[in-house]
Amino acid sequence: MKIGILTFHRAENFGAVLQCYALQTYLESLGFVVKIIDYRCEAIERTYYLFNFKLLFHRLNIFASVYNYLQILHHWKDRLEKKKSYKLFRKKYLNLSSPLFKITKDLGFDIYITGSDQVWNTSLLRGYNNVYFLDFPISKHAKRVAYAVSSEHSAINDLGIFESNLKNALNRFDAISTREEFFSEILKKFTSKEIDVCVDPTFLLSKKVYAELAVKPKESNYVLVYHMAEIPEGSLLAEKIARDKGCSVIEIHARFASRKDKKRHKQNVGPLELLGYIMYANLVITTSFHGLAFSLIMEKNFYIISKSDNLRLKGLLNRIGLENRMVTSDKELNINDIDYSLITEKLQSFSKSSKEFLIKSIVK
């Protein structure tokens, strides 16, 4: 049985490529032939162009646009190094189909899976993208499955704009699951089909699998800050904890900027290097969903820094009873170490039910 996966595998994003690898690897462990459909989505592709002249004209203020573009050019070496590491990861670890810029016909798979990641975020995709809703011709004998799909809360109001497309697409699915409870409840307004809530694919694999992939950093004895959103309080919190523990601070940034201290601040880190930084950290502070996910998988002490009501992060923390690890400043710290005996049990239970959803969706 052949399975084709559609997700954000080409995003130069730590969580995006590792969740893709995890879903592929888990399905292969069940004996299926799995391909990542190498769809080149324009909205995703242009986000990671090394030189994108269109950015010069995306603001009303041309002077601000020119300034921002010059900043991008200034960091081209870091960008190129990071881009190469993600390209190498895809080449080595993902089973890719031939490149596709449009999908207008059946690709010959028995099962099509969309997800995980924010593949139904219409804001991120700049509108309704039929490909990620598997809204294209496939064989009547093939199945459509949505696995742990996600979106941002800020983009959910846009779904109503595409109500007709959304209803038609959802009703063609053989099985649907979301990554978050709140997104499941929203989608139920557009279909009478059952919508499960499943674990992010990264939790489908064991800590041992990731430990074998992780690149051990040169540094040791450090507090790690992994920034998706740049929140200064995360750095301040790291400095306080590092002083108390007698260690250093390393910050890894998803966004590029001018940073003088290259030993502390890193922005050209590849996915397996970042995995290693999380694995060997004394403690992790992050704003990232997958920073949280791998902190849990690696059984690290961690804090989530959030200045907004991030339902994706909050939903996972609430499910496992660690909501007190989300803070906005050092005044809210729970200084106790995390007892992973109960946490791991909860995650394993969630993972088990998610695996059952996948198997049932594929073989039923």
Short mmCIF file of C-alpha atoms in Angstrom, two decimals:
data_model
loop_
_atom_site.label_atom_id
_atom_site.label_comp_id
_atom_site.label_asym_id
_atom_site.label_seq_id
_atom_site.Cartn_x
_atom_site.Cartn_y
_atom_site.Cartn_z
CA MET A 1 0.00 0.00 0.00
CA LYS A 2 1.42 3.37 -1.06
CA ILE A 3 0.98 6.50 1.06
CA GLY A 4 1.61 10.07 -0.07
CA ILE A 5 2.08 12.82 2.53
CA LEU A 6 1.43 16.51 1.92
CA THR A 7 2.91 18.88 4.48
CA PHE A 8 5.31 21.81 4.86
CA HIS A 9 8.41 19.69 4.26
CA ARG A 10 10.17 22.49 2.38
CA ALA A 11 9.87 25.03 5.17
CA GLU A 12 13.27 25.84 6.67
CA ASN A 13 11.73 25.28 10.04
CA PHE A 14 12.91 22.84 12.70
CA GLY A 15 9.48 21.49 13.63
CA ALA A 16 8.19 21.32 10.07
CA VAL A 17 10.85 18.96 8.76
CA LEU A 18 11.06 16.79 11.87
CA GLN A 19 7.31 16.24 12.14
CA CYS A 20 7.37 15.26 8.46
CA TYR A 21 10.24 12.82 9.07
CA ALA A 22 8.44 11.40 12.10
CA LEU A 23 5.18 10.68 10.27
CA GLN A 24 7.03 9.14 7.34
CA THR A 25 9.19 6.99 9.61
CA TYR A 26 6.33 5.77 11.76
CA LEU A 27 4.24 4.76 8.73
CA GLU A 28 7.24 2.97 7.22
CA SER A 29 7.65 1.04 10.48
CA LEU A 30 4.15 -0.36 9.85
CA GLY A 31 5.28 -1.72 6.48
CA PHE A 32 3.82 0.93 4.16
CA VAL A 33 5.61 2.46 1.18
CA VAL A 34 5.70 6.18 1.97
CA LYS A 35 6.51 9.19 -0.17
CA ILE A 36 6.55 12.87 0.71
CA ILE A 37 4.77 14.57 -2.16
CA ASP A 38 7.29 17.25 -3.17
CA TYR A 39 4.73 19.99 -3.69
CA ARG A 40 6.34 23.42 -4.11
CA CYS A 41 3.75 25.73 -2.55
CA GLU A 42 4.46 29.31 -3.67
CA ALA A 43 3.42 30.87 -0.33
CA ILE A 44 5.90 28.65 1.52
CA GLU A 45 8.64 28.80 -1.10
CA ARG A 46 8.90 32.59 -1.25
CA THR A 47 9.13 32.82 2.53
CA TYR A 48 12.57 31.22 2.28
CA TYR A 49 13.96 32.78 -0.91
CA LEU A 50 17.55 33.82 -0.32
CA PHE A 51 16.99 36.96 -2.41
CA ASN A 52 13.37 38.00 -2.91
CA PHE A 53 13.02 41.34 -4.68
CA LYS A 54 9.25 41.31 -4.17
CA LEU A 55 9.89 42.18 -0.53
CA LEU A 56 10.94 45.64 -1.69
CA PHE A 57 7.36 46.40 -2.65
CA HIS A 58 5.31 44.67 0.02
CA ARG A 59 5.05 47.78 2.24
CA LEU A 60 3.51 51.16 1.61
CA ASN A 61 6.68 52.74 3.03
CA ILE A 62 9.34 52.08 0.41
CA PHE A 63 12.12 53.38 2.68
CA ALA A 64 11.22 50.84 5.38
CA SER A 65 11.10 48.13 2.73
CA VAL A 66 14.55 49.02 1.41
CA TYR A 67 15.97 49.08 4.95
CA ASN A 68 14.49 45.66 5.77
CA TYR A 69 15.74 44.23 2.49
CA LEU A 70 19.27 45.48 3.15
CA GLN A 71 19.08 43.73 6.54
CA ILE A 72 18.18 40.51 4.75
CA LEU A 73 21.14 40.88 2.38
CA HIS A 74 23.44 41.55 5.32
CA HIS A 75 22.75 38.07 6.74
CA TRP A 76 22.99 36.16 3.47
CA LYS A 77 25.82 33.89 4.72
CA ASP A 78 23.82 32.70 7.73
CA ARG A 79 20.77 32.25 5.53
CA LEU A 80 22.71 30.24 2.98
CA GLU A 81 24.26 27.99 5.64
CA LYS A 82 20.88 27.30 7.20
CA LYS A 83 19.31 26.69 3.80
CA LYS A 84 22.00 24.15 2.93
CA SER A 85 21.48 22.21 6.16
CA TYR A 86 17.73 21.89 5.52
CA LYS A 87 18.32 20.86 1.92
CA LEU A 88 20.73 18.18 3.11
CA PHE A 89 18.21 16.94 5.70
CA ARG A 90 15.48 16.57 3.05
CA LYS A 91 17.84 14.79 0.69
CA LYS A 92 19.08 12.34 3.33
CA TYR A 93 15.99 11.65 5.42
CA LEU A 94 12.86 12.30 3.36
CA ASN A 95 11.58 10.03 0.60
CA LEU A 96 10.57 12.68 -1.90
CA SER A 97 8.50 12.36 -5.04
CA SER A 98 9.40 14.34 -8.14
CA PRO A 99 8.80 18.10 -7.72
CA LEU A 100 5.27 19.38 -8.33
CA PHE A 101 4.14 22.99 -8.62
CA LYS A 102 0.48 22.11 -9.16
CA ILE A 103 -1.54 18.98 -8.51
CA THR A 104 -4.39 18.53 -10.94
CA LYS A 105 -4.61 14.75 -11.22
CA ASP A 106 -4.33 11.57 -9.20
CA LEU A 107 -0.72 10.74 -8.26
CA GLY A 108 -1.30 7.03 -7.86
CA PHE A 109 -1.27 6.67 -4.07
CA ASP A 110 -3.63 4.41 -2.15
CA ILE A 111 -3.73 6.83 0.80
CA TYR A 112 -3.25 10.60 0.79
CA ILE A 113 -2.40 12.17 4.15
CA THR A 114 -2.37 15.90 4.73
CA GLY A 115 -0.61 17.14 7.87
CA SER A 116 0.63 17.68 10.35
CA ASP A 117 1.75 21.29 10.96
CA GLN A 118 -0.34 24.36 10.11
CA VAL A 119 -1.40 23.11 6.67
CA TRP A 120 -4.90 24.57 7.14
CA ASN A 121 -3.70 28.02 8.15
CA THR A 122 -5.28 30.15 5.40
CA SER A 123 -3.42 33.23 6.63
CA LEU A 124 -0.04 31.55 6.31
CA LEU A 125 -0.97 30.19 2.87
CA ARG A 126 -2.46 33.52 1.76
CA GLY A 127 -5.87 32.00 1.11
CA TYR A 128 -7.47 28.62 0.53
CA ASN A 129 -4.96 26.15 -0.90
CA ASN A 130 -6.83 23.18 -2.33
CA VAL A 131 -3.76 20.93 -2.27
CA TYR A 132 -3.47 20.78 1.52
CA PHE A 133 -7.21 20.04 1.75
CA LEU A 134 -6.64 17.16 -0.72
CA ASP A 135 -9.13 18.97 -2.91
CA PHE A 136 -7.90 17.59 -6.23
CA PRO A 137 -8.77 14.52 -8.34
CA ILE A 138 -7.78 11.19 -6.82
CA SER A 139 -8.85 7.64 -7.55
CA LYS A 140 -12.24 6.69 -6.12
CA HIS A 141 -10.51 3.78 -4.39
CA ALA A 142 -7.94 5.99 -2.64
CA LYS A 143 -8.46 7.47 0.82
CA ARG A 144 -8.11 11.01 2.10
CA VAL A 145 -6.83 11.39 5.67
CA ALA A 146 -6.09 14.54 7.67
CA TYR A 147 -3.61 13.81 10.45
CA ALA A 148 -3.10 16.27 13.34
CA VAL A 149 -3.68 19.30 11.13
CA SER A 150 -3.28 22.66 12.80
CA SER A 151 -3.81 26.37 12.34
CA GLU A 152 -3.21 29.58 14.23
CA HIS A 153 -6.06 31.00 16.25
CA SER A 154 -5.64 34.34 14.48
CA ALA A 155 -6.34 32.70 11.11
CA ILE A 156 -9.42 30.74 12.12
CA ASN A 157 -11.88 33.57 11.49
CA ASP A 158 -10.83 33.48 7.84
CA LEU A 159 -12.23 29.98 7.44
CA GLY A 160 -15.73 31.36 7.07
CA ILE A 161 -14.63 33.19 3.93
CA PHE A 162 -13.94 29.83 2.33
CA GLU A 163 -16.95 28.05 3.80
CA SER A 164 -18.16 26.49 0.55
CA ASN A 165 -14.72 25.11 -0.39
CA LEU A 166 -14.12 23.96 3.16
CA LYS A 167 -17.38 22.06 3.51
CA ASN A 168 -16.90 20.28 0.20
CA ALA A 169 -13.32 19.34 1.02
CA LEU A 170 -13.98 18.14 4.58
CA ASN A 171 -16.89 15.98 3.52
CA ARG A 172 -14.66 14.08 1.09
CA PHE A 173 -12.24 13.00 3.82
CA ASP A 174 -12.33 9.43 5.07
CA ALA A 175 -10.85 10.48 8.42
CA ILE A 176 -9.99 13.82 10.03
CA SER A 177 -7.92 14.71 13.06
CA THR A 178 -6.51 17.98 14.36
CA ARG A 179 -3.56 18.65 16.63
CA GLU A 180 -5.50 20.95 18.95
CA GLU A 181 -8.86 20.63 20.65
CA PHE A 182 -9.91 24.19 19.82
CA PHE A 183 -9.33 23.61 16.09
CA SER A 184 -11.39 20.43 16.18
CA GLU A 185 -14.32 22.34 17.66
CA ILE A 186 -14.04 25.04 14.98
CA LEU A 187 -13.98 22.57 12.11
CA LYS A 188 -17.06 20.77 13.42
CA LYS A 189 -19.04 23.82 12.29
CA PHE A 190 -18.25 22.90 8.69
CA THR A 191 -18.86 19.14 8.69
CA SER A 192 -20.85 16.44 10.44
CA LYS A 193 -17.87 14.07 10.25
CA GLU A 194 -16.13 12.98 13.43
CA ILE A 195 -12.95 14.94 14.13
CA ASP A 196 -10.38 13.39 16.44
CA VAL A 197 -7.55 15.16 18.26
CA CYS A 198 -4.16 13.53 17.72
CA VAL A 199 -0.62 14.02 18.91
CA ASP A 200 1.92 15.88 16.79
CA PRO A 201 3.84 13.32 14.65
CA THR A 202 7.08 13.98 16.54
CA PHE A 203 5.58 12.08 19.49
CA LEU A 204 5.07 8.98 17.33
CA LEU A 205 8.80 8.18 17.60
CA SER A 206 10.87 7.44 20.68
CA LYS A 207 13.51 9.54 22.38
CA LYS A 208 16.05 6.92 21.29
CA VAL A 209 15.34 7.57 17.59
CA TYR A 210 15.98 11.30 17.98
CA ALA A 211 19.06 10.75 20.14
CA GLU A 212 20.63 8.85 17.25
CA LEU A 213 19.87 11.72 14.87
CA ALA A 214 20.90 14.62 17.10
CA VAL A 215 24.23 16.36 16.50
CA LYS A 216 25.97 16.90 19.83
CA PRO A 217 26.96 20.56 20.27
CA LYS A 218 30.50 21.66 21.09
CA GLU A 219 29.17 23.63 24.04
CA SER A 220 28.12 22.11 27.36
CA ASN A 221 26.59 23.29 30.64
CA TYR A 222 24.15 25.81 29.15
CA VAL A 223 20.59 27.07 29.31
CA LEU A 224 19.06 27.07 25.82
CA VAL A 225 16.68 29.73 24.55
CA TYR A 226 14.99 28.75 21.28
CA HIS A 227 13.20 31.74 19.79
CA MET A 228 10.47 31.42 17.19
CA ALA A 229 8.90 34.68 18.33
CA GLU A 230 11.49 37.06 19.76
CA ILE A 231 10.43 37.74 23.35
CA PRO A 232 13.15 39.54 25.38
CA GLU A 233 11.80 38.11 28.64
CA GLY A 234 13.04 34.69 27.50
CA SER A 235 16.61 35.95 27.40
CA LEU A 236 16.29 37.66 30.78
CA LEU A 237 14.86 34.51 32.32
CA ALA A 238 17.69 32.43 30.86
CA GLU A 239 20.29 34.79 32.33
CA LYS A 240 18.71 34.55 35.79
CA ILE A 241 18.60 30.75 35.71
CA ALA A 242 22.12 30.52 34.28
CA ARG A 243 23.47 32.67 37.11
CA ASP A 244 21.76 30.45 39.68
CA LYS A 245 23.02 27.26 38.04
CA GLY A 246 26.49 28.55 37.17
CA CYS A 247 26.21 27.95 33.45
CA SER A 248 26.14 29.89 30.18
CA VAL A 249 23.29 30.92 27.87
CA ILE A 250 22.90 29.90 24.23
CA GLU A 251 20.16 31.47 22.11
CA ILE A 252 19.01 30.03 18.78
CA HIS A 253 16.95 32.35 16.62
CA ALA A 254 14.53 31.49 13.82
CA ARG A 255 14.59 35.12 12.68
CA PHE A 256 17.70 36.76 11.28
CA ALA A 257 19.09 39.97 12.76
CA SER A 258 22.41 41.68 13.53
CA ARG A 259 23.80 40.05 16.67
CA LYS A 260 27.31 40.79 17.88
CA ASP A 261 27.84 37.85 20.23
CA LYS A 262 27.97 34.93 17.77
CA LYS A 263 29.01 32.53 20.52
CA ARG A 264 25.75 33.08 22.39
CA HIS A 265 23.42 33.98 19.52
CA LYS A 266 23.07 31.52 16.64
CA GLN A 267 20.84 31.83 13.56
CA ASN A 268 22.34 29.41 11.04
CA VAL A 269 21.55 26.20 12.93
CA GLY A 270 20.25 23.16 11.05
CA PRO A 271 17.48 20.86 12.32
CA LEU A 272 19.69 18.10 13.71
CA GLU A 273 22.03 20.61 15.34
CA LEU A 274 19.06 22.26 17.05
CA LEU A 275 17.82 18.85 18.13
CA GLY A 276 21.23 18.30 19.74
CA TYR A 277 21.14 21.66 21.50
CA ILE A 278 17.80 20.72 23.06
CA MET A 279 18.93 17.23 24.00
CA TYR A 280 22.08 18.36 25.83
CA ALA A 281 20.70 21.54 27.45
CA ASN A 282 20.49 21.90 31.22
CA LEU A 283 17.15 23.63 30.71
CA VAL A 284 15.16 24.91 27.73
CA ILE A 285 13.25 28.17 27.37
CA THR A 286 11.22 28.52 24.18
CA THR A 287 8.34 30.20 22.36
CA SER A 288 8.07 27.33 19.87
CA PHE A 289 5.52 24.50 19.76
CA HIS A 290 8.15 22.04 18.57
CA GLY A 291 10.63 23.46 21.06
CA LEU A 292 8.09 22.39 23.66
CA ALA A 293 7.48 19.04 21.94
CA PHE A 294 11.15 18.05 21.89
CA SER A 295 11.71 19.31 25.42
CA LEU A 296 9.02 16.84 26.46
CA ILE A 297 10.40 14.02 24.33
CA MET A 298 13.90 14.60 25.70
CA GLU A 299 12.46 14.94 29.24
CA LYS A 300 14.03 18.34 29.84
CA ASN A 301 13.16 20.94 32.42
CA PHE A 302 11.70 23.85 30.45
CA TYR A 303 9.70 27.06 30.48
CA ILE A 304 7.42 28.39 27.77
CA ILE A 305 7.53 32.16 27.34
CA SER A 306 4.34 33.61 25.93
CA LYS A 307 2.96 37.13 25.81
CA SER A 308 -0.30 36.12 24.17
CA ASP A 309 -2.96 33.46 24.58
CA ASN A 310 -1.18 30.84 22.45
CA LEU A 311 -3.73 28.04 22.30
CA ARG A 312 -1.40 25.65 20.48
CA LEU A 313 1.13 25.74 23.31
CA LYS A 314 -1.44 26.03 26.07
CA GLY A 315 -3.48 23.10 24.73
CA LEU A 316 -0.56 20.67 24.91
CA LEU A 317 0.54 21.89 28.35
CA ASN A 318 -2.99 21.59 29.73
CA ARG A 319 -3.37 18.05 28.37
CA ILE A 320 -0.35 16.81 30.32
CA GLY A 321 -0.81 18.97 33.42
CA LEU A 322 2.15 21.32 32.93
CA GLU A 323 0.30 24.58 32.40
CA ASN A 324 2.39 26.18 35.16
CA ARG A 325 5.48 25.95 32.92
CA MET A 326 4.07 28.77 30.73
CA VAL A 327 5.25 32.09 32.14
CA THR A 328 5.61 35.72 31.12
CA SER A 329 8.40 36.68 33.54
CA ASP A 330 10.74 35.25 36.18
CA LYS A 331 8.26 36.22 38.91
CA GLU A 332 6.03 33.28 37.91
CA LEU A 333 8.64 30.53 37.98
CA ASN A 334 7.82 27.11 39.31
CA ILE A 335 11.29 26.22 40.52
CA ASN A 336 10.58 22.50 40.92
CA ASP A 337 12.01 20.02 38.42
CA ILE A 338 9.47 18.26 36.23
CA ASP A 339 8.54 14.75 37.37
CA TYR A 340 8.40 12.94 34.05
CA SER A 341 7.08 9.64 35.37
CA LEU A 342 3.44 10.79 35.11
CA ILE A 343 4.03 13.13 32.15
CA THR A 344 5.55 10.39 30.01
CA GLU A 345 2.64 8.10 30.83
CA LYS A 346 0.16 10.74 29.62
CA LEU A 347 2.13 11.37 26.43
CA GLN A 348 2.39 7.65 25.71
CA SER A 349 -1.36 7.27 26.13
CA PHE A 350 -2.01 10.20 23.78
CA SER A 351 0.46 8.77 21.28
CA LYS A 352 -1.14 5.32 21.50
CA SER A 353 -4.63 6.63 20.67
CA SER A 354 -3.17 8.68 17.80
CA LYS A 355 -1.44 5.63 16.34
CA GLU A 356 -4.73 3.77 16.57
CA PHE A 357 -6.41 6.60 14.66
CA LEU A 358 -3.79 6.40 11.90
CA ILE A 359 -3.97 2.61 11.56
CA LYS A 360 -7.75 2.59 11.59
CA SER A 361 -7.88 5.39 8.99
CA ILE A 362 -5.52 3.58 6.65
CA VAL A 363 -6.59 -0.06 6.83
CA LYS A 364 -10.32 0.17 7.55
#
